[in-house]
Amino acid sequence: MRKINEECGIFGIISPEPLQAAGYAASAMLALQHRGQEGAGIATFYSDDTLICHKNVGLVNDVFRDFLRHVPCTNVAVGHVRYSTTGNNTVENTQPIETVHSRLTCALAHNGNITNAAELRGQMVNRGGKVFHTTNDTEIINMLLIDEMIKCRNLEQATFNVMNILEGAFSLVIATPDKIVAARDKCGFRPLCMGKLGKATVFASESCAFDCIGADFVRDIEPGELISIDRSGKEKILKQKDTSCRGLCVFEMIYIARSDSFIDGLSVYNARLEMGRMLARQKPTKADFVCGVPDSGLDAALGYSLESGIPFAPAFVKNRYMGRSFIEPSQQVRERTVNAKLNPLRAQIEGKSIILVDDSIVRGTTSERMIKPLRDMGVKEVHLRISSPPFKHPCYFGTDIDSAENLIANHMTVDEICQKIGADSLEYLDMDNLTEIGAKKGIKFCTGCFTGKYPIEVSGGDKHKFDDN
Ligand code: SF4
């Protein structure tokens, strides 16, 4: 079934004393597994300066099982989980990306999408005869870093110079044998935060990774900010002056991030509850129960229930043993296995009217396939409520939203969509309500995929030229 796919997840750790840096990275990557299930990698440094990077396609537990048995205590590690948009899910494209050069030995993990990647790559190939080993835009960052290190021989300044060259979305963690640099693009599209684990400093895409390794959250990295920490714990900060394009991806709040994370001071769980409450206020509807589509619709459904006073109840039982990489072998089998992942809970819903809350509608086929079995099991009424506005535009900043022509809201009215998916009524969350959730905490969201207005102009244009990270 077509849903929006997640982002990548990144993590870094640096400690004055050797510790199980790779082990912590693996645990953190497991906590960030929801951001990417196609590949994972960890890089660390043995004997002070030997870079070891272990990465492969697959889930965290599979990729690192053997590696962790043999890896010694080290001071620095960086990790990555990856989601790719199309067929290029190869080990070459997994991260961290390593650089071993006379001026720079490092491992880099990137979450986001560089919108001027094609242009930069063309310039580098033509000008300097650079050879690229991946189809991944992250390698461009490594190449630029080497160029800047040759010029200024200072990792912080070199990374800062690269931040000024790159356009688009990037949260970065760069590890060298004695330092970690973390940086976030000037719009702050993707999250990145810093924590403390004893004397060690940690960085992660989401704060849930800190909870899972016993680290304390310290703060978010600000848009346009670079922070470096060396082994002694010494901190250096550089900030880009113009961050007026601020725009945290609102889809992090709607769907991508874990509910137990806080991003830029806002609890993802509370944001989702509020989305549900707003939906309930937007269009009060009578029903026996409020149900959420597992897992992404559950928090908003609870919010709807709390606001409306209509009891919250499960509508589906989820098969916990079907991985996200489940491959549906043929159309015929696909048709027969639509309920393999979510099966309606007949005892709860038969003869009842329900308000069903989901996070988004992409092509409409998922909603249609979800509502039909509910009807088959005797549900009286299904009122579908969506905790986001209608998708109408592509994303250039690293979220795998379908092309505009495949987005159902682009060629059907809300009433037509409602009829097509077989719901009794359909309501999307208003854009003003969505942005208000961020505004209350001083957060400006990117809402480009709903409005077509992006925080920055997209010069590259073709989001599929490189793999998203
Ligand atoms: S266009 Fe949509 S998915 Fe992409 S960064 Fe903006 S809000 Fe997020």
Coordinates of C-alpha atoms and ligand atoms in Angstrom, one line a residue:
M1 CA 0.0 0.0 0.0
R2 CA 1.4 3.4 -0.9
K3 CA 2.2 5.6 2.1
I4 CA 4.7 8.4 2.5
N5 CA 8.1 7.0 3.3
E6 CA 10.2 8.1 6.1
E7 CA 13.4 10.1 6.3
C8 CA 16.9 9.0 7.2
G9 CA 18.2 9.0 10.8
I10 CA 21.6 10.1 12.0
F11 CA 23.5 9.8 15.2
G12 CA 27.0 10.8 16.6
I13 CA 28.9 10.2 19.9
I14 CA 32.2 11.6 21.2
S15 CA 33.7 10.8 24.6
P16 CA 36.9 11.7 26.4
E17 CA 37.2 8.1 27.5
P18 CA 36.8 5.1 25.3
L19 CA 33.4 3.5 25.5
Q20 CA 31.1 1.3 23.5
A21 CA 30.6 4.1 21.0
A22 CA 29.5 1.7 18.2
G23 CA 27.2 -0.1 20.5
Y24 CA 25.5 3.2 21.6
A25 CA 25.3 4.1 17.9
A26 CA 23.6 0.8 17.1
S27 CA 21.1 1.2 20.0
A28 CA 20.4 4.8 18.8
M29 CA 20.0 3.7 15.2
L30 CA 17.5 1.1 16.4
A31 CA 15.5 3.9 18.1
L32 CA 15.6 5.8 14.8
Q33 CA 14.8 2.8 12.6
H34 CA 11.4 4.3 11.8
R35 CA 13.2 6.9 9.7
G36 CA 14.7 4.4 7.3
Q37 CA 14.6 0.6 7.0
E38 CA 16.6 0.1 3.8
G39 CA 20.2 0.3 5.0
A40 CA 22.2 1.1 8.1
G41 CA 25.8 2.0 8.9
I42 CA 28.2 2.8 11.7
A43 CA 31.7 4.3 11.4
T44 CA 34.2 4.5 14.3
F45 CA 38.0 5.1 14.7
Y46 CA 40.4 2.4 16.0
S47 CA 43.8 3.1 17.3
D48 CA 43.2 6.8 17.1
D49 CA 43.0 7.3 13.4
T50 CA 42.0 4.1 11.6
L51 CA 38.5 4.6 10.1
I52 CA 36.3 1.5 10.3
C53 CA 32.9 1.6 8.7
H54 CA 30.4 -1.2 8.7
K55 CA 27.3 -0.7 6.6
N56 CA 24.9 -2.7 4.5
V57 CA 21.3 -2.8 3.2
G58 CA 18.9 -4.2 5.8
L59 CA 17.6 -3.5 9.2
V60 CA 19.8 -2.3 12.1
N61 CA 19.6 -5.6 14.0
D62 CA 20.6 -7.6 11.0
V63 CA 23.3 -5.3 9.7
F64 CA 25.2 -4.9 13.1
R65 CA 24.7 -8.3 14.8
D66 CA 28.2 -9.7 14.0
F67 CA 30.0 -6.3 13.9
L68 CA 29.1 -5.4 17.5
R69 CA 30.6 -8.7 18.8
H70 CA 34.0 -7.6 17.7
V71 CA 34.1 -3.9 17.9
P72 CA 36.3 -2.5 20.8
C73 CA 35.7 0.5 22.9
T74 CA 36.4 3.8 21.0
N75 CA 35.9 7.5 21.5
V76 CA 33.9 8.5 18.5
A77 CA 31.2 6.9 16.3
V78 CA 28.6 8.1 13.8
G79 CA 25.6 6.1 12.6
H80 CA 23.0 6.3 9.9
V81 CA 19.7 4.6 8.9
R82 CA 18.6 5.0 5.3
Y83 CA 15.5 5.2 3.2
S84 CA 16.0 5.6 -0.5
T85 CA 13.3 6.6 -3.0
T86 CA 13.8 4.2 -5.9
G87 CA 15.9 1.3 -6.9
N88 CA 19.3 2.5 -5.8
N89 CA 19.2 0.7 -2.5
T90 CA 22.8 -0.6 -2.7
V91 CA 25.6 -0.9 -0.1
E92 CA 27.5 1.8 -2.0
N93 CA 24.7 4.3 -1.3
T94 CA 24.4 3.4 2.4
Q95 CA 26.0 5.8 4.9
P96 CA 28.1 7.0 6.7
I97 CA 30.2 8.1 3.7
E98 CA 33.9 7.8 4.5
T99 CA 36.7 10.1 3.4
V100 CA 40.3 9.2 3.8
H101 CA 42.4 12.1 2.4
S102 CA 45.7 13.7 3.4
R103 CA 43.7 16.7 4.6
L104 CA 40.7 15.0 6.1
T105 CA 39.8 11.6 7.5
C106 CA 36.1 11.5 8.4
A107 CA 32.8 9.7 8.2
L108 CA 29.7 11.7 7.4
A109 CA 26.0 11.0 7.9
H110 CA 23.3 13.1 6.2
N111 CA 19.6 13.5 6.5
G112 CA 17.9 15.6 3.9
N113 CA 18.1 16.4 0.2
I114 CA 20.6 18.8 -1.5
T115 CA 18.6 20.6 -4.2
N116 CA 21.6 22.0 -6.0
A117 CA 23.4 18.6 -6.0
A118 CA 23.2 18.0 -9.7
E119 CA 24.6 21.4 -10.5
L120 CA 27.5 21.0 -7.9
R121 CA 28.3 17.6 -9.2
G122 CA 28.5 18.8 -12.8
Q123 CA 30.8 21.6 -11.8
M124 CA 33.1 19.3 -9.8
V125 CA 33.3 16.7 -12.6
N126 CA 34.0 19.3 -15.3
R127 CA 36.4 21.5 -13.2
G128 CA 38.4 19.0 -11.3
G129 CA 37.8 15.6 -12.9
K130 CA 36.2 14.3 -9.7
V131 CA 35.1 10.7 -9.7
F132 CA 32.0 9.8 -7.7
H133 CA 31.4 6.3 -6.3
T134 CA 27.8 6.7 -5.4
T135 CA 24.6 8.2 -6.8
N136 CA 24.1 9.8 -3.4
D137 CA 24.1 13.5 -2.9
T138 CA 26.0 13.1 0.4
E139 CA 29.2 12.2 -1.5
I140 CA 29.0 15.8 -2.9
I141 CA 29.2 17.1 0.6
N142 CA 32.4 15.0 1.3
M143 CA 34.0 16.2 -2.0
L144 CA 33.2 19.9 -1.1
L145 CA 34.6 19.3 2.4
I146 CA 37.9 18.1 1.0
D147 CA 38.2 21.1 -1.3
E148 CA 37.5 23.5 1.6
M149 CA 39.9 21.7 3.9
I150 CA 42.6 22.1 1.3
K151 CA 41.9 25.8 1.3
C152 CA 41.5 26.5 5.1
R153 CA 42.7 23.4 7.0
N154 CA 40.1 23.9 9.6
L155 CA 37.2 21.5 9.9
E156 CA 34.7 23.9 11.4
Q157 CA 35.4 26.6 8.9
A158 CA 35.5 24.1 6.0
T159 CA 32.1 22.7 7.0
F160 CA 30.7 26.2 7.5
N161 CA 31.9 27.2 4.0
V162 CA 30.2 24.0 2.6
M163 CA 27.0 24.9 4.4
N164 CA 27.0 28.2 2.5
I165 CA 27.5 26.4 -0.8
L166 CA 24.7 23.7 -0.3
E167 CA 21.1 24.5 -1.0
G168 CA 18.2 22.4 0.4
A169 CA 17.8 20.3 3.4
F170 CA 20.7 18.9 5.4
S171 CA 21.2 17.8 9.0
L172 CA 24.8 16.5 9.2
V173 CA 27.0 14.6 11.7
I174 CA 30.7 14.5 10.7
A175 CA 33.1 12.4 12.8
T176 CA 36.9 12.6 12.7
P177 CA 39.2 10.7 15.0
D178 CA 39.1 13.5 17.6
K179 CA 36.1 15.7 16.8
I180 CA 32.4 15.6 15.9
V181 CA 30.8 18.4 13.9
A182 CA 27.0 18.6 13.7
A183 CA 25.2 21.1 11.4
R184 CA 21.7 22.0 10.3
D185 CA 20.7 23.9 7.2
K186 CA 19.6 27.5 7.6
C187 CA 15.9 26.6 7.2
G188 CA 16.0 23.8 9.7
F189 CA 14.0 21.4 7.5
R190 CA 15.2 18.3 9.3
P191 CA 15.6 17.9 13.1
L192 CA 18.9 17.5 14.9
C193 CA 19.5 17.7 18.6
M194 CA 22.3 17.3 21.1
G195 CA 22.5 15.4 24.4
K196 CA 24.8 14.2 27.1
L197 CA 25.7 10.7 28.1
G198 CA 27.9 11.1 31.2
K199 CA 31.0 12.9 29.9
A200 CA 30.1 12.0 26.3
T201 CA 28.3 14.3 23.9
V202 CA 25.7 12.8 21.5
F203 CA 23.8 14.1 18.5
A204 CA 20.7 12.5 17.0
S205 CA 17.9 13.2 14.5
E206 CA 15.3 12.8 17.2
S207 CA 15.4 12.9 21.0
C208 CA 13.8 9.5 21.3
A209 CA 17.3 8.1 20.5
F210 CA 18.7 9.7 23.7
D211 CA 16.0 8.2 25.8
C212 CA 16.9 4.8 24.4
I213 CA 20.6 5.0 25.3
G214 CA 20.1 6.7 28.7
A215 CA 21.4 10.1 27.5
D216 CA 19.9 13.5 28.6
F217 CA 18.6 15.9 26.0
V218 CA 20.5 19.2 26.0
R219 CA 19.1 21.2 23.2
D220 CA 18.2 21.3 19.5
I221 CA 20.8 22.4 16.9
E222 CA 19.4 25.7 15.6
P223 CA 18.8 26.3 11.8
G224 CA 22.0 27.5 10.3
E225 CA 24.1 26.4 13.3
L226 CA 27.3 24.4 13.3
I227 CA 28.6 22.9 16.6
S228 CA 31.8 21.0 17.0
I229 CA 32.9 19.0 20.1
D230 CA 36.3 17.7 20.5
R231 CA 37.4 14.7 22.7
S232 CA 38.0 17.0 25.7
G233 CA 34.4 18.3 25.4
K234 CA 35.5 21.7 24.1
E235 CA 32.7 23.3 22.1
K236 CA 32.9 25.6 19.1
I237 CA 29.8 27.2 17.5
L238 CA 29.4 29.0 14.1
K239 CA 26.1 30.4 13.0
Q240 CA 24.9 31.5 9.5
K241 CA 23.5 35.0 9.7
D242 CA 20.4 34.8 7.5
T243 CA 18.0 32.1 8.7
S244 CA 14.9 33.9 7.6
C245 CA 13.8 30.9 5.5
R246 CA 13.1 28.9 8.6
G247 CA 10.7 26.0 7.9
L248 CA 10.8 22.8 9.9
C249 CA 9.2 20.0 7.8
V250 CA 5.6 19.9 9.2
F251 CA 5.4 16.3 8.1
E252 CA 7.9 15.4 10.8
M253 CA 5.1 16.4 13.2
I254 CA 2.3 14.7 11.3
Y255 CA 3.9 11.4 10.5
I256 CA 7.7 11.0 10.2
A257 CA 9.0 11.5 13.8
R258 CA 8.3 9.2 16.7
S259 CA 5.6 10.4 19.1
D260 CA 8.1 10.3 22.0
S261 CA 10.4 12.8 20.4
F262 CA 10.6 16.5 21.0
I263 CA 11.5 18.7 18.0
D264 CA 12.5 22.4 18.3
G265 CA 10.8 22.4 21.7
L266 CA 7.5 20.8 20.6
S267 CA 6.4 17.4 21.7
V268 CA 5.5 15.3 18.6
Y269 CA 2.8 13.5 20.6
N270 CA 1.3 16.8 21.9
A271 CA 1.3 18.1 18.3
R272 CA -0.6 15.1 17.1
L273 CA -3.1 15.2 19.9
E274 CA -3.7 18.8 19.0
M275 CA -4.2 17.9 15.4
G276 CA -6.9 15.5 16.4
R277 CA -8.5 18.1 18.8
M278 CA -8.6 20.6 16.0
L279 CA -10.2 18.1 13.6
A280 CA -12.9 17.5 16.2
R281 CA -13.6 21.2 16.5
Q282 CA -13.4 21.7 12.7
K283 CA -16.3 19.4 11.9
P284 CA -18.2 17.9 14.9
T285 CA -19.5 14.5 13.9
K286 CA -21.6 11.9 15.7
A287 CA -20.3 8.4 16.0
D288 CA -20.0 5.5 18.4
F289 CA -16.2 5.4 18.5
V290 CA -13.1 7.3 17.4
C291 CA -10.5 4.9 15.9
G292 CA -7.0 5.6 14.6
V293 CA -5.1 3.9 11.7
P294 CA -2.2 2.2 13.4
D295 CA 0.3 3.6 14.1
S296 CA 0.4 7.0 12.7
G297 CA -3.2 7.9 13.2
L298 CA -3.5 6.8 16.8
D299 CA -2.4 10.0 18.6
A300 CA -4.6 12.3 16.5
A301 CA -7.5 9.9 17.1
L302 CA -7.0 10.1 20.8
G303 CA -7.0 13.9 20.5
Y304 CA -10.2 13.8 18.6
S305 CA -11.7 11.5 21.2
L306 CA -10.6 13.8 24.1
E307 CA -12.0 16.9 22.4
S308 CA -15.3 15.3 21.3
G309 CA -16.0 13.1 24.2
I310 CA -16.6 10.1 21.8
P311 CA -14.9 7.0 23.2
F312 CA -11.6 5.9 21.7
A313 CA -11.4 2.3 20.5
P314 CA -9.3 0.1 18.2
A315 CA -10.6 -0.6 14.8
F316 CA -7.7 -2.8 13.6
V317 CA -5.4 -5.5 14.8
K318 CA -1.9 -5.0 13.5
N319 CA 0.4 -7.9 12.5
R320 CA 3.6 -7.0 14.3
Y321 CA 5.6 -9.5 12.5
M322 CA 5.3 -8.1 9.0
G323 CA 8.3 -5.9 8.3
R324 CA 8.0 -2.7 6.3
S325 CA 10.1 -4.3 3.6
F326 CA 7.3 -6.8 3.0
I327 CA 7.2 -7.5 -0.7
E328 CA 3.9 -8.1 -2.3
P329 CA 4.7 -10.6 -5.0
S330 CA 2.0 -10.0 -7.5
Q331 CA -1.2 -8.0 -8.0
Q332 CA -3.3 -11.1 -7.4
V333 CA -1.6 -11.9 -4.1
R334 CA -1.6 -8.2 -3.2
E335 CA -5.4 -8.0 -3.6
R336 CA -5.8 -11.1 -1.3
T337 CA -3.3 -9.9 1.3
V338 CA -4.6 -6.3 1.9
N339 CA -5.5 -7.2 5.4
A340 CA -2.3 -9.0 6.2
K341 CA -1.0 -6.0 8.1
L342 CA -4.2 -4.5 9.4
N343 CA -7.2 -6.6 10.1
P344 CA -10.4 -5.0 11.2
L345 CA -11.5 -5.9 14.8
R346 CA -15.0 -7.2 14.1
A347 CA -16.0 -7.5 17.7
Q348 CA -15.5 -3.8 18.2
I349 CA -16.8 -2.3 15.0
E350 CA -19.6 -4.5 13.7
G351 CA -22.8 -2.4 13.4
K352 CA -21.1 0.7 14.7
S353 CA -20.4 4.1 13.2
I354 CA -16.8 5.2 13.5
I355 CA -14.6 8.2 13.0
L356 CA -11.4 6.9 11.5
V357 CA -8.3 9.1 11.8
D358 CA -5.3 8.8 9.5
D359 CA -2.3 11.1 8.9
S360 CA -2.6 11.6 5.1
I361 CA -4.1 10.5 1.8
V362 CA -1.6 10.0 -1.1
R363 CA -3.2 8.2 -4.0
G364 CA -6.3 7.2 -2.2
T365 CA -5.8 3.5 -2.7
T366 CA -4.6 2.9 0.8
S367 CA -7.8 4.5 2.3
E368 CA -10.0 2.6 -0.1
R369 CA -8.4 -0.7 0.8
M370 CA -8.7 0.1 4.5
I371 CA -12.4 1.1 4.4
K372 CA -13.6 -1.8 2.2
P373 CA -12.8 -4.5 4.8
L374 CA -14.3 -2.4 7.5
R375 CA -17.5 -2.3 5.5
D376 CA -17.2 -6.1 4.8
M377 CA -17.1 -6.6 8.6
G378 CA -20.3 -4.7 9.1
V379 CA -19.3 -1.2 10.1
K380 CA -22.3 1.1 9.7
E381 CA -20.6 4.4 9.0
V382 CA -17.0 5.4 8.4
H383 CA -16.2 9.1 8.8
L384 CA -12.5 9.6 7.7
R385 CA -10.6 12.4 9.3
I386 CA -7.1 13.3 8.0
S387 CA -4.6 15.1 10.4
S388 CA -3.0 17.0 7.5
P389 CA -4.3 19.2 4.6
P390 CA -4.5 17.6 1.1
F391 CA -1.2 16.7 -0.6
K392 CA -0.9 18.6 -3.8
H393 CA 2.8 19.2 -4.4
P394 CA 6.1 17.3 -4.5
C395 CA 8.7 17.6 -1.8
Y396 CA 12.3 18.6 -2.7
F397 CA 13.7 18.3 0.7
G398 CA 14.0 14.6 1.4
T399 CA 10.4 13.2 2.0
D400 CA 9.3 10.7 -0.6
I401 CA 6.0 12.2 -1.6
D402 CA 4.5 10.8 -4.8
S403 CA 4.7 12.9 -8.0
A404 CA 2.0 15.6 -8.3
E405 CA 0.0 13.8 -11.0
N406 CA -0.4 10.7 -8.7
L407 CA -1.7 12.8 -5.7
I408 CA -5.4 12.2 -5.6
A409 CA -6.2 15.7 -4.3
N410 CA -4.8 17.2 -7.5
H411 CA -7.5 15.8 -9.7
M412 CA -10.5 15.2 -7.4
T413 CA -12.5 17.3 -5.0
V414 CA -12.9 16.3 -1.3
D415 CA -16.4 15.0 -2.1
E416 CA -15.1 13.0 -5.1
I417 CA -12.3 11.5 -3.0
C418 CA -14.8 10.6 -0.3
Q419 CA -16.9 8.8 -2.8
K420 CA -14.0 7.0 -4.4
I421 CA -12.6 5.7 -1.1
G422 CA -16.0 4.6 0.1
A423 CA -16.2 6.9 3.2
D424 CA -19.5 8.4 4.5
S425 CA -17.7 11.7 5.1
L426 CA -14.1 13.1 4.7
E427 CA -12.5 16.1 6.4
Y428 CA -8.9 17.3 6.2
L429 CA -7.1 19.4 8.8
D430 CA -7.2 23.1 7.8
M431 CA -3.8 24.6 7.0
D432 CA -4.3 27.5 9.4
N433 CA -5.0 25.0 12.2
L434 CA -1.8 23.1 11.3
T435 CA 0.5 26.1 11.3
E436 CA -1.0 27.4 14.5
I437 CA 0.3 24.3 16.3
G438 CA 3.9 25.4 15.5
A439 CA 3.2 29.1 15.9
K440 CA 2.3 28.6 19.6
K441 CA 5.8 27.3 20.2
G442 CA 7.5 29.9 17.9
I443 CA 8.0 27.3 15.1
K444 CA 7.6 28.1 11.5
F445 CA 6.8 25.1 9.4
C446 CA 7.6 24.2 5.8
T447 CA 4.2 23.4 4.3
G448 CA 5.3 23.2 0.7
C449 CA 3.7 19.8 -0.2
F450 CA 0.3 21.3 0.8
T451 CA 0.6 24.8 -0.4
G452 CA 3.2 24.7 -3.2
K453 CA 5.1 27.5 -1.3
Y454 CA 8.5 26.4 -0.2
P455 CA 10.8 28.2 2.3
I456 CA 13.5 28.5 -0.4
E457 CA 13.5 28.4 -4.2
V458 CA 14.4 25.1 -5.7
S459 CA 17.1 25.5 -8.3
G460 CA 17.8 21.8 -8.9
G461 CA 14.2 21.0 -9.4
D462 CA 14.5 17.2 -10.0
K463 CA 14.1 15.5 -6.7
H464 CA 14.7 12.1 -8.2
K465 CA 18.1 13.0 -9.6
F466 CA 19.8 11.7 -6.4
D467 CA 18.7 9.4 -3.7
D468 CA 17.1 11.0 -0.7
N469 CA 18.9 10.6 2.6
Ligands
SF4_1 S1 7.5 20.0 1.2 FE1 6.3 18.8 2.8 S2 7.4 16.9 3.2 FE2 8.8 18.3 2.1 S3 9.9 19.4 3.8 FE3 8.2 20.7 3.3 S4 6.5 20.0 4.6 FE4 8.1 18.4 4.7

